[in-house]
mmCIF file with all atom_site columns, C-alpha atoms in Angstrom:
data_model
loop_
_atom_site.group_PDB
_atom_site.id
_atom_site.type_symbol
_atom_site.label_atom_id
_atom_site.label_alt_id
_atom_site.label_comp_id
_atom_site.label_asym_id
_atom_site.label_entity_id
_atom_site.label_seq_id
_atom_site.pdbx_PDB_ins_code
_atom_site.Cartn_x
_atom_site.Cartn_y
_atom_site.Cartn_z
_atom_site.occupancy
_atom_site.B_iso_or_equiv
_atom_site.pdbx_formal_charge
_atom_site.auth_seq_id
_atom_site.auth_comp_id
_atom_site.auth_asym_id
_atom_site.auth_atom_id
_atom_site.pdbx_PDB_model_num
ATOM 1   C CA . MET R 1 1   ? 21.646 36.150  -16.897 1.00 44.00 ? 286 MET R CA 1
ATOM 2   C CA . THR R 1 2   ? 18.822 33.778  -15.940 1.00 53.00 ? 287 THR R CA 1
ATOM 3   C CA . ALA R 1 3   ? 18.683 32.788  -12.276 1.00 68.00 ? 288 ALA R CA 1
ATOM 4   C CA . LYS R 1 4   ? 19.126 29.084  -11.603 1.00 85.00 ? 289 LYS R CA 1
ATOM 5   C CA . GLU R 1 5   ? 16.085 27.202  -10.321 1.00 95.00 ? 290 GLU R CA 1
ATOM 6   C CA . THR R 1 6   ? 16.216 25.875  -6.770  1.00 98.00 ? 291 THR R CA 1
ATOM 7   C CA . THR R 1 7   ? 15.173 22.249  -6.400  1.00 98.00 ? 292 THR R CA 1
ATOM 8   C CA . ILE R 1 8   ? 15.082 20.388  -3.086  1.00 98.00 ? 293 ILE R CA 1
ATOM 9   C CA . VAL R 1 9   ? 15.070 16.597  -2.799  1.00 98.00 ? 294 VAL R CA 1
ATOM 10  C CA . HIS R 1 10  ? 14.166 15.458  0.715   1.00 98.00 ? 295 HIS R CA 1
ATOM 11  C CA . VAL R 1 11  ? 15.514 11.948  1.323   1.00 98.00 ? 296 VAL R CA 1
ATOM 12  C CA . MET R 1 12  ? 13.555 10.507  4.237   1.00 98.00 ? 297 MET R CA 1
ATOM 13  C CA . ARG R 1 13  ? 14.078 7.463   6.422   1.00 97.00 ? 298 ARG R CA 1
ATOM 14  C CA . HIS R 1 14  ? 10.855 5.579   7.171   1.00 97.00 ? 299 HIS R CA 1
ATOM 15  C CA . GLY R 1 15  ? 9.215  5.661   10.614  1.00 97.00 ? 300 GLY R CA 1
ATOM 16  C CA . GLU R 1 16  ? 9.474  3.155   13.447  1.00 96.00 ? 301 GLU R CA 1
ATOM 17  C CA . VAL R 1 17  ? 8.562  -0.422  12.536  1.00 95.00 ? 302 VAL R CA 1
ATOM 18  C CA . HIS R 1 18  ? 6.571  -2.993  14.498  1.00 93.00 ? 303 HIS R CA 1
ATOM 19  C CA . ASN R 1 19  ? 9.376  -5.457  15.226  1.00 89.00 ? 304 ASN R CA 1
ATOM 20  C CA . PRO R 1 20  ? 8.747  -7.164  18.597  1.00 85.00 ? 305 PRO R CA 1
ATOM 21  C CA . ASP R 1 21  ? 11.426 -9.830  18.014  1.00 81.00 ? 306 ASP R CA 1
ATOM 22  C CA . GLY R 1 22  ? 14.150 -7.270  17.273  1.00 83.00 ? 307 GLY R CA 1
ATOM 23  C CA . ILE R 1 23  ? 15.390 -8.934  14.107  1.00 78.00 ? 308 ILE R CA 1
ATOM 24  C CA . LEU R 1 24  ? 17.188 -7.368  11.183  1.00 82.00 ? 309 LEU R CA 1
ATOM 25  C CA . TYR R 1 25  ? 14.287 -7.610  8.745   1.00 87.00 ? 310 TYR R CA 1
ATOM 26  C CA . GLY R 1 26  ? 16.024 -6.079  5.720   1.00 86.00 ? 311 GLY R CA 1
ATOM 27  C CA . ARG R 1 27  ? 13.956 -6.712  2.611   1.00 88.00 ? 312 ARG R CA 1
ATOM 28  C CA . LEU R 1 28  ? 11.564 -9.212  4.222   1.00 89.00 ? 313 LEU R CA 1
ATOM 29  C CA . PRO R 1 29  ? 7.902  -8.459  3.457   1.00 89.00 ? 314 PRO R CA 1
ATOM 30  C CA . GLY R 1 30  ? 5.205  -7.741  6.010   1.00 88.00 ? 315 GLY R CA 1
ATOM 31  C CA . PHE R 1 31  ? 7.025  -5.340  8.337   1.00 93.00 ? 316 PHE R CA 1
ATOM 32  C CA . ARG R 1 32  ? 4.632  -2.447  8.916   1.00 95.00 ? 317 ARG R CA 1
ATOM 33  C CA . LEU R 1 33  ? 4.957  0.786   10.839  1.00 96.00 ? 318 LEU R CA 1
ATOM 34  C CA . SER R 1 34  ? 4.249  0.699   14.555  1.00 96.00 ? 319 SER R CA 1
ATOM 35  C CA . GLU R 1 35  ? 1.712  3.085   16.051  1.00 96.00 ? 320 GLU R CA 1
ATOM 36  C CA . LYS R 1 36  ? 4.609  5.406   16.878  1.00 96.00 ? 321 LYS R CA 1
ATOM 37  C CA . GLY R 1 37  ? 5.915  5.049   13.319  1.00 96.00 ? 322 GLY R CA 1
ATOM 38  C CA . ARG R 1 38  ? 2.564  6.111   11.878  1.00 97.00 ? 323 ARG R CA 1
ATOM 39  C CA . ALA R 1 39  ? 2.595  9.136   14.170  1.00 97.00 ? 324 ALA R CA 1
ATOM 40  C CA . GLN R 1 40  ? 6.132  9.983   13.024  1.00 97.00 ? 325 GLN R CA 1
ATOM 41  C CA . ALA R 1 41  ? 5.061  9.792   9.386   1.00 98.00 ? 326 ALA R CA 1
ATOM 42  C CA . GLN R 1 42  ? 2.136  12.124  10.054  1.00 98.00 ? 327 GLN R CA 1
ATOM 43  C CA . THR R 1 43  ? 4.370  14.554  11.943  1.00 98.00 ? 328 THR R CA 1
ATOM 44  C CA . VAL R 1 44  ? 6.679  14.835  8.947   1.00 98.00 ? 329 VAL R CA 1
ATOM 45  C CA . ALA R 1 45  ? 3.711  15.183  6.597   1.00 98.00 ? 330 ALA R CA 1
ATOM 46  C CA . ASP R 1 46  ? 2.453  18.058  8.742   1.00 98.00 ? 331 ASP R CA 1
ATOM 47  C CA . ALA R 1 47  ? 5.914  19.670  8.735   1.00 98.00 ? 332 ALA R CA 1
ATOM 48  C CA . LEU R 1 48  ? 6.023  19.480  4.923   1.00 98.00 ? 333 LEU R CA 1
ATOM 49  C CA . ALA R 1 49  ? 2.408  20.509  4.365   1.00 97.00 ? 334 ALA R CA 1
ATOM 50  C CA . ASP R 1 50  ? 3.278  24.037  3.208   1.00 97.00 ? 335 ASP R CA 1
ATOM 51  C CA . HIS R 1 51  ? 6.251  22.947  1.093   1.00 98.00 ? 336 HIS R CA 1
ATOM 52  C CA . ASP R 1 52  ? 6.132  22.971  -2.695  1.00 98.00 ? 337 ASP R CA 1
ATOM 53  C CA . ILE R 1 53  ? 6.258  19.185  -3.095  1.00 98.00 ? 338 ILE R CA 1
ATOM 54  C CA . THR R 1 54  ? 5.404  17.921  -6.558  1.00 98.00 ? 339 THR R CA 1
ATOM 55  C CA . ALA R 1 55  ? 6.639  14.307  -6.394  1.00 98.00 ? 340 ALA R CA 1
ATOM 56  C CA . VAL R 1 56  ? 6.800  11.590  -3.726  1.00 98.00 ? 341 VAL R CA 1
ATOM 57  C CA . PHE R 1 57  ? 8.903  8.471   -4.330  1.00 98.00 ? 342 PHE R CA 1
ATOM 58  C CA . ALA R 1 58  ? 9.176  5.455   -2.010  1.00 98.00 ? 343 ALA R CA 1
ATOM 59  C CA . SER R 1 59  ? 10.900 2.119   -1.618  1.00 98.00 ? 344 SER R CA 1
ATOM 60  C CA . PRO R 1 60  ? 8.549  -0.797  -2.404  1.00 98.00 ? 345 PRO R CA 1
ATOM 61  C CA . LEU R 1 61  ? 8.777  -2.101  1.175   1.00 97.00 ? 346 LEU R CA 1
ATOM 62  C CA . GLN R 1 62  ? 5.633  -1.702  3.287   1.00 97.00 ? 347 GLN R CA 1
ATOM 63  C CA . ARG R 1 63  ? 7.190  0.505   5.954   1.00 97.00 ? 348 ARG R CA 1
ATOM 64  C CA . ALA R 1 64  ? 8.387  3.017   3.350   1.00 97.00 ? 349 ALA R CA 1
ATOM 65  C CA . GLN R 1 65  ? 5.071  3.033   1.519   1.00 98.00 ? 350 GLN R CA 1
ATOM 66  C CA . GLU R 1 66  ? 3.204  3.681   4.777   1.00 98.00 ? 351 GLU R CA 1
ATOM 67  C CA . THR R 1 67  ? 5.601  6.492   5.667   1.00 98.00 ? 352 THR R CA 1
ATOM 68  C CA . ALA R 1 68  ? 5.152  8.143   2.285   1.00 98.00 ? 353 ALA R CA 1
ATOM 69  C CA . THR R 1 69  ? 1.355  7.906   2.264   1.00 98.00 ? 354 THR R CA 1
ATOM 70  C CA . PRO R 1 70  ? 0.425  10.902  4.477   1.00 98.00 ? 355 PRO R CA 1
ATOM 71  C CA . ILE R 1 71  ? 2.926  13.114  2.640   1.00 98.00 ? 356 ILE R CA 1
ATOM 72  C CA . ALA R 1 72  ? 1.564  12.142  -0.767  1.00 98.00 ? 357 ALA R CA 1
ATOM 73  C CA . GLU R 1 73  ? -2.039 12.514  0.387   1.00 98.00 ? 358 GLU R CA 1
ATOM 74  C CA . SER R 1 74  ? -1.471 15.994  1.822   1.00 97.00 ? 359 SER R CA 1
ATOM 75  C CA . HIS R 1 75  ? -0.212 17.166  -1.570  1.00 98.00 ? 360 HIS R CA 1
ATOM 76  C CA . GLY R 1 76  ? -2.701 15.255  -3.706  1.00 98.00 ? 361 GLY R CA 1
ATOM 77  C CA . LEU R 1 77  ? 0.025  13.072  -5.208  1.00 98.00 ? 362 LEU R CA 1
ATOM 78  C CA . THR R 1 78  ? 0.365  9.399   -6.092  1.00 98.00 ? 363 THR R CA 1
ATOM 79  C CA . ILE R 1 79  ? 3.402  7.602   -4.664  1.00 98.00 ? 364 ILE R CA 1
ATOM 80  C CA . ILE R 1 80  ? 5.998  6.657   -7.268  1.00 98.00 ? 365 ILE R CA 1
ATOM 81  C CA . THR R 1 81  ? 7.451  3.304   -6.223  1.00 98.00 ? 366 THR R CA 1
ATOM 82  C CA . ASP R 1 82  ? 11.110 2.883   -7.146  1.00 98.00 ? 367 ASP R CA 1
ATOM 83  C CA . GLU R 1 83  ? 12.990 -0.372  -6.494  1.00 97.00 ? 368 GLU R CA 1
ATOM 84  C CA . GLU R 1 84  ? 16.279 1.531   -6.292  1.00 97.00 ? 369 GLU R CA 1
ATOM 85  C CA . LEU R 1 85  ? 15.197 3.041   -2.940  1.00 98.00 ? 370 LEU R CA 1
ATOM 86  C CA . ILE R 1 86  ? 14.935 -0.403  -1.312  1.00 97.00 ? 371 ILE R CA 1
ATOM 87  C CA . GLU R 1 87  ? 16.816 -1.434  1.828   1.00 93.00 ? 372 GLU R CA 1
ATOM 88  C CA . ALA R 1 88  ? 20.383 -2.707  1.388   1.00 89.00 ? 373 ALA R CA 1
ATOM 89  C CA . GLY R 1 89  ? 20.793 -6.431  0.844   1.00 75.00 ? 374 GLY R CA 1
ATOM 90  C CA . ASN R 1 90  ? 22.132 -8.178  3.969   1.00 72.00 ? 375 ASN R CA 1
ATOM 91  C CA . GLN R 1 91  ? 23.064 -11.812 4.673   1.00 64.00 ? 376 GLN R CA 1
ATOM 92  C CA . PHE R 1 92  ? 21.907 -11.428 8.289   1.00 66.00 ? 377 PHE R CA 1
ATOM 93  C CA . GLU R 1 93  ? 18.349 -10.675 7.194   1.00 69.00 ? 378 GLU R CA 1
ATOM 94  C CA . GLY R 1 94  ? 15.807 -12.360 9.464   1.00 68.00 ? 379 GLY R CA 1
ATOM 95  C CA . LEU R 1 95  ? 18.296 -12.801 12.337  1.00 68.00 ? 380 LEU R CA 1
ATOM 96  C CA . LYS R 1 96  ? 19.023 -10.998 15.588  1.00 70.00 ? 381 LYS R CA 1
ATOM 97  C CA . VAL R 1 97  ? 22.308 -9.147  15.243  1.00 65.00 ? 382 VAL R CA 1
ATOM 98  C CA . ALA R 1 98  ? 22.518 -6.963  18.361  1.00 60.00 ? 383 ALA R CA 1
ATOM 99  C CA . VAL R 1 99  ? 25.922 -6.914  20.038  1.00 52.00 ? 384 VAL R CA 1
ATOM 100 C CA . GLY R 1 100 ? 26.110 -9.659  22.649  1.00 51.00 ? 385 GLY R CA 1
ATOM 101 C CA . ASP R 1 101 ? 23.382 -11.916 21.339  1.00 56.00 ? 386 ASP R CA 1
ATOM 102 C CA . GLY R 1 102 ? 21.980 -13.586 18.249  1.00 58.00 ? 387 GLY R CA 1
ATOM 103 C CA . ALA R 1 103 ? 23.780 -14.440 15.033  1.00 51.00 ? 388 ALA R CA 1
ATOM 104 C CA . LEU R 1 104 ? 27.051 -12.643 15.802  1.00 58.00 ? 389 LEU R CA 1
ATOM 105 C CA . ARG R 1 105 ? 27.804 -15.139 18.587  1.00 58.00 ? 390 ARG R CA 1
ATOM 106 C CA . GLN R 1 106 ? 27.698 -18.083 16.186  1.00 59.00 ? 391 GLN R CA 1
ATOM 107 C CA . PRO R 1 107 ? 31.051 -19.011 14.569  1.00 60.00 ? 392 PRO R CA 1
ATOM 108 C CA . LYS R 1 108 ? 29.343 -20.068 11.340  1.00 58.00 ? 393 LYS R CA 1
ATOM 109 C CA . HIS R 1 109 ? 28.528 -16.405 10.671  1.00 49.00 ? 394 HIS R CA 1
ATOM 110 C CA . TRP R 1 110 ? 31.976 -14.984 11.407  1.00 51.00 ? 395 TRP R CA 1
ATOM 111 C CA . PRO R 1 111 ? 33.337 -15.408 7.826   1.00 51.00 ? 396 PRO R CA 1
ATOM 112 C CA . LYS R 1 112 ? 30.658 -12.976 6.673   1.00 53.00 ? 397 LYS R CA 1
ATOM 113 C CA . LEU R 1 113 ? 32.377 -10.278 8.743   1.00 61.00 ? 398 LEU R CA 1
ATOM 114 C CA . ARG R 1 114 ? 35.785 -10.648 7.075   1.00 56.00 ? 399 ARG R CA 1
ATOM 115 C CA . ASP R 1 115 ? 35.568 -7.393  5.091   1.00 62.00 ? 400 ASP R CA 1
ATOM 116 C CA . PRO R 1 116 ? 33.816 -4.389  6.654   1.00 69.00 ? 401 PRO R CA 1
ATOM 117 C CA . PHE R 1 117 ? 34.855 -2.094  3.824   1.00 65.00 ? 402 PHE R CA 1
ATOM 118 C CA . THR R 1 118 ? 32.767 -3.561  0.973   1.00 74.00 ? 403 THR R CA 1
ATOM 119 C CA . PRO R 1 119 ? 30.999 -4.978  3.124   1.00 74.00 ? 404 PRO R CA 1
ATOM 120 C CA . SER R 1 120 ? 31.326 -8.760  2.855   1.00 67.00 ? 405 SER R CA 1
ATOM 121 C CA . TRP R 1 121 ? 27.957 -9.427  4.548   1.00 65.00 ? 406 TRP R CA 1
ATOM 122 C CA . GLY R 1 122 ? 25.790 -7.451  2.174   1.00 82.00 ? 407 GLY R CA 1
ATOM 123 C CA . GLU R 1 123 ? 25.263 -5.150  -0.780  1.00 88.00 ? 408 GLU R CA 1
ATOM 124 C CA . PRO R 1 124 ? 28.397 -3.123  -1.608  1.00 88.00 ? 409 PRO R CA 1
ATOM 125 C CA . TYR R 1 125 ? 28.286 0.446   -0.351  1.00 92.00 ? 410 TYR R CA 1
ATOM 126 C CA . LEU R 1 126 ? 29.261 1.812   -3.755  1.00 94.00 ? 411 LEU R CA 1
ATOM 127 C CA . GLN R 1 127 ? 26.371 -0.017  -5.406  1.00 95.00 ? 412 GLN R CA 1
ATOM 128 C CA . ILE R 1 128 ? 23.976 1.469   -2.834  1.00 96.00 ? 413 ILE R CA 1
ATOM 129 C CA . ALA R 1 129 ? 25.356 4.949   -3.445  1.00 97.00 ? 414 ALA R CA 1
ATOM 130 C CA . HIS R 1 130 ? 25.038 4.687   -7.211  1.00 97.00 ? 415 HIS R CA 1
ATOM 131 C CA . ARG R 1 131 ? 21.435 3.451   -7.188  1.00 98.00 ? 416 ARG R CA 1
ATOM 132 C CA . MET R 1 132 ? 20.408 6.142   -4.704  1.00 98.00 ? 417 MET R CA 1
ATOM 133 C CA . VAL R 1 133 ? 22.064 8.888   -6.769  1.00 98.00 ? 418 VAL R CA 1
ATOM 134 C CA . GLY R 1 134 ? 20.171 7.600   -9.792  1.00 98.00 ? 419 GLY R CA 1
ATOM 135 C CA . VAL R 1 135 ? 16.798 8.048   -8.079  1.00 98.00 ? 420 VAL R CA 1
ATOM 136 C CA . VAL R 1 136 ? 17.781 11.474  -6.751  1.00 98.00 ? 421 VAL R CA 1
ATOM 137 C CA . ASP R 1 137 ? 18.605 12.565  -10.300 1.00 98.00 ? 422 ASP R CA 1
ATOM 138 C CA . ILE R 1 138 ? 15.244 11.299  -11.576 1.00 98.00 ? 423 ILE R CA 1
ATOM 139 C CA . ALA R 1 139 ? 13.368 13.027  -8.755  1.00 98.00 ? 424 ALA R CA 1
ATOM 140 C CA . ARG R 1 140 ? 15.319 16.256  -9.189  1.00 98.00 ? 425 ARG R CA 1
ATOM 141 C CA . GLU R 1 141 ? 14.449 16.388  -12.878 1.00 97.00 ? 426 GLU R CA 1
ATOM 142 C CA . ARG R 1 142 ? 10.797 15.582  -12.250 1.00 97.00 ? 427 ARG R CA 1
ATOM 143 C CA . ALA R 1 143 ? 10.472 18.240  -9.519  1.00 98.00 ? 428 ALA R CA 1
ATOM 144 C CA . ARG R 1 144 ? 12.773 20.831  -11.085 1.00 97.00 ? 429 ARG R CA 1
ATOM 145 C CA . GLY R 1 145 ? 12.122 24.212  -9.483  1.00 98.00 ? 430 GLY R CA 1
ATOM 146 C CA . HIS R 1 146 ? 10.052 22.545  -6.746  1.00 98.00 ? 431 HIS R CA 1
ATOM 147 C CA . GLU R 1 147 ? 10.560 19.852  -4.079  1.00 98.00 ? 432 GLU R CA 1
ATOM 148 C CA . ALA R 1 148 ? 10.424 16.062  -4.013  1.00 98.00 ? 433 ALA R CA 1
ATOM 149 C CA . VAL R 1 149 ? 10.385 13.498  -1.202  1.00 98.00 ? 434 VAL R CA 1
ATOM 150 C CA . LEU R 1 150 ? 12.128 10.098  -1.426  1.00 99.00 ? 435 LEU R CA 1
ATOM 151 C CA . VAL R 1 151 ? 11.329 7.607   1.347   1.00 98.00 ? 436 VAL R CA 1
ATOM 152 C CA . SER R 1 152 ? 14.038 5.001   1.831   1.00 98.00 ? 437 SER R CA 1
ATOM 153 C CA . HIS R 1 153 ? 15.955 3.260   4.632   1.00 96.00 ? 438 HIS R CA 1
ATOM 154 C CA . GLN R 1 154 ? 18.748 4.144   7.042   1.00 95.00 ? 439 GLN R CA 1
ATOM 155 C CA . LEU R 1 155 ? 21.781 2.619   5.313   1.00 94.00 ? 440 LEU R CA 1
ATOM 156 C CA . PRO R 1 156 ? 20.851 3.785   1.795   1.00 97.00 ? 441 PRO R CA 1
ATOM 157 C CA . VAL R 1 157 ? 20.200 7.320   3.080   1.00 98.00 ? 442 VAL R CA 1
ATOM 158 C CA . VAL R 1 158 ? 23.460 7.449   5.048   1.00 97.00 ? 443 VAL R CA 1
ATOM 159 C CA . THR R 1 159 ? 25.452 5.970   2.160   1.00 97.00 ? 444 THR R CA 1
ATOM 160 C CA . LEU R 1 160 ? 23.983 8.502   -0.273  1.00 98.00 ? 445 LEU R CA 1
ATOM 161 C CA . ARG R 1 161 ? 24.884 11.401  1.993   1.00 97.00 ? 446 ARG R CA 1
ATOM 162 C CA . ARG R 1 162 ? 28.440 10.175  2.591   1.00 97.00 ? 447 ARG R CA 1
ATOM 163 C CA . HIS R 1 163 ? 28.902 9.712   -1.144  1.00 97.00 ? 448 HIS R CA 1
ATOM 164 C CA . LEU R 1 164 ? 27.677 13.214  -1.934  1.00 98.00 ? 449 LEU R CA 1
ATOM 165 C CA . GLU R 1 165 ? 29.882 14.683  0.801   1.00 97.00 ? 450 GLU R CA 1
ATOM 166 C CA . GLY R 1 166 ? 32.952 12.884  -0.565  1.00 96.00 ? 451 GLY R CA 1
ATOM 167 C CA . LYS R 1 167 ? 33.417 10.774  2.581   1.00 96.00 ? 452 LYS R CA 1
ATOM 168 C CA . ARG R 1 168 ? 34.515 7.139   2.688   1.00 94.00 ? 453 ARG R CA 1
ATOM 169 C CA . LEU R 1 169 ? 31.458 4.902   2.517   1.00 92.00 ? 454 LEU R CA 1
ATOM 170 C CA . TRP R 1 170 ? 32.383 2.393   5.218   1.00 85.00 ? 455 TRP R CA 1
ATOM 171 C CA . HIS R 1 171 ? 31.686 3.808   8.677   1.00 86.00 ? 456 HIS R CA 1
ATOM 172 C CA . ASP R 1 172 ? 30.739 3.116   12.289  1.00 85.00 ? 457 ASP R CA 1
ATOM 173 C CA . PRO R 1 173 ? 26.943 2.574   12.447  1.00 85.00 ? 458 PRO R CA 1
ATOM 174 C CA . ARG R 1 174 ? 26.908 4.061   15.947  1.00 86.00 ? 459 ARG R CA 1
ATOM 175 C CA . ASN R 1 175 ? 27.754 7.455   14.455  1.00 88.00 ? 460 ASN R CA 1
ATOM 176 C CA . ARG R 1 176 ? 25.038 7.586   11.819  1.00 91.00 ? 461 ARG R CA 1
ATOM 177 C CA . GLN R 1 177 ? 23.021 10.790  11.673  1.00 92.00 ? 462 GLN R CA 1
ATOM 178 C CA . CYS R 1 178 ? 19.768 9.339   10.364  1.00 94.00 ? 463 CYS R CA 1
ATOM 179 C CA . SER R 1 179 ? 16.995 9.116   12.945  1.00 95.00 ? 464 SER R CA 1
ATOM 180 C CA . LEU R 1 180 ? 13.700 7.442   12.187  1.00 96.00 ? 465 LEU R CA 1
ATOM 181 C CA . ALA R 1 181 ? 11.553 9.657   9.918   1.00 97.00 ? 466 ALA R CA 1
ATOM 182 C CA . SER R 1 182 ? 14.426 12.147  9.544   1.00 98.00 ? 467 SER R CA 1
ATOM 183 C CA . LEU R 1 183 ? 15.005 14.244  6.433   1.00 98.00 ? 468 LEU R CA 1
ATOM 184 C CA . THR R 1 184 ? 18.284 14.622  4.581   1.00 98.00 ? 469 THR R CA 1
ATOM 185 C CA . SER R 1 185 ? 17.433 17.488  2.245   1.00 98.00 ? 470 SER R CA 1
ATOM 186 C CA . LEU R 1 186 ? 19.536 17.997  -0.886  1.00 98.00 ? 471 LEU R CA 1
ATOM 187 C CA . VAL R 1 187 ? 19.424 21.569  -2.155  1.00 98.00 ? 472 VAL R CA 1
ATOM 188 C CA . TYR R 1 188 ? 20.250 22.178  -5.817  1.00 98.00 ? 473 TYR R CA 1
ATOM 189 C CA . GLU R 1 189 ? 20.743 25.396  -7.740  1.00 97.00 ? 474 GLU R CA 1
ATOM 190 C CA . GLY R 1 190 ? 20.210 24.273  -11.301 1.00 95.00 ? 475 GLY R CA 1
ATOM 191 C CA . ASP R 1 191 ? 22.131 20.999  -11.483 1.00 94.00 ? 476 ASP R CA 1
ATOM 192 C CA . GLU R 1 192 ? 24.616 21.911  -8.747  1.00 97.00 ? 477 GLU R CA 1
ATOM 193 C CA . LEU R 1 193 ? 24.271 20.501  -5.238  1.00 98.00 ? 478 LEU R CA 1
ATOM 194 C CA . VAL R 1 194 ? 24.819 23.520  -2.985  1.00 98.00 ? 479 VAL R CA 1
ATOM 195 C CA . ASP R 1 195 ? 23.754 22.275  0.450   1.00 98.00 ? 480 ASP R CA 1
ATOM 196 C CA . ILE R 1 196 ? 22.729 19.233  2.482   1.00 98.00 ? 481 ILE R CA 1
ATOM 197 C CA . VAL R 1 197 ? 20.395 19.991  5.382   1.00 98.00 ? 482 VAL R CA 1
ATOM 198 C CA . TYR R 1 198 ? 19.583 17.369  8.013   1.00 98.00 ? 483 TYR R CA 1
ATOM 199 C CA . SER R 1 199 ? 16.463 17.668  10.179  1.00 98.00 ? 484 SER R CA 1
ATOM 200 C CA . GLU R 1 200 ? 14.407 15.566  12.583  1.00 97.00 ? 485 GLU R CA 1
ATOM 201 C CA . PRO R 1 201 ? 10.771 16.740  12.483  1.00 96.00 ? 486 PRO R CA 1
ATOM 202 C CA . ALA R 1 202 ? 9.709  13.636  14.428  1.00 95.00 ? 487 ALA R CA 1
ATOM 203 C CA . GLY R 1 203 ? 12.557 13.797  16.957  1.00 92.00 ? 488 GLY R CA 1
ATOM 204 C CA . ALA R 1 204 ? 15.852 11.967  17.449  1.00 89.00 ? 489 ALA R CA 1
ATOM 205 C CA . THR R 1 205 ? 16.278 8.205   17.817  1.00 88.00 ? 490 THR R CA 1
ATOM 206 C CA . ASP R 1 206 ? 19.160 5.826   18.554  1.00 80.00 ? 491 ASP R CA 1
ATOM 207 C CA . PRO R 1 207 ? 20.974 5.031   15.263  1.00 78.00 ? 492 PRO R CA 1
ATOM 208 C CA . LEU R 1 208 ? 21.270 1.391   16.317  1.00 68.00 ? 493 LEU R CA 1
ATOM 209 C CA . VAL R 1 209 ? 17.556 0.820   16.971  1.00 65.00 ? 494 VAL R CA 1
ATOM 210 C CA . ARG R 1 210 ? 16.282 -2.107  14.900  1.00 53.00 ? 495 ARG R CA 1
ATOM 211 C CA . GLY R 1 211 ? 14.270 0.010   12.542  1.00 47.00 ? 496 GLY R CA 1
ATOM 212 C CA . ALA R 1 212 ? 16.880 0.275   9.801   1.00 41.00 ? 497 ALA R CA 1
#
């Protein structure tokens, strides 16, 4: 009997973003990594330097591309940009949404909060899960028997993990396990997902920090 090949798909959240105004920037262009974010990206690249990585995918947004760059360079790879790894759509994009200030204090925005289960203010969780699974499948096939890295954003990474673990997709953001520059590593034996390993090579961060 032939042994099944082990393939690992590391799904990474980008590093810290330069965001002095503390807005929810979502899919807005021009949001780059901060100096700390660049250091986080390099730390993860160093941690993965001796891994058998044969493909690096990234969201088209600048912060994800910058996070993926040192990983791709260390393995002599070209980044594969995939739109399906992009940040979740959100109607509060460009606004401050921290508890106690900003948009959430304005009655005109309250109808957007009517349904936290879909959610009503943004891209449906199930849609996020399905597009993320699609990219994972592409990466797994491309890197079969090796490893791949996918750089995305907090909510898509969390939603993917919850979907794969069979958990409900709506959740309390305060309980997310997805620090900046963290890795959610999907381990496959053949086509079967056998393990999900979470790690923080660049250290832990507050899940509510505006770097989603």
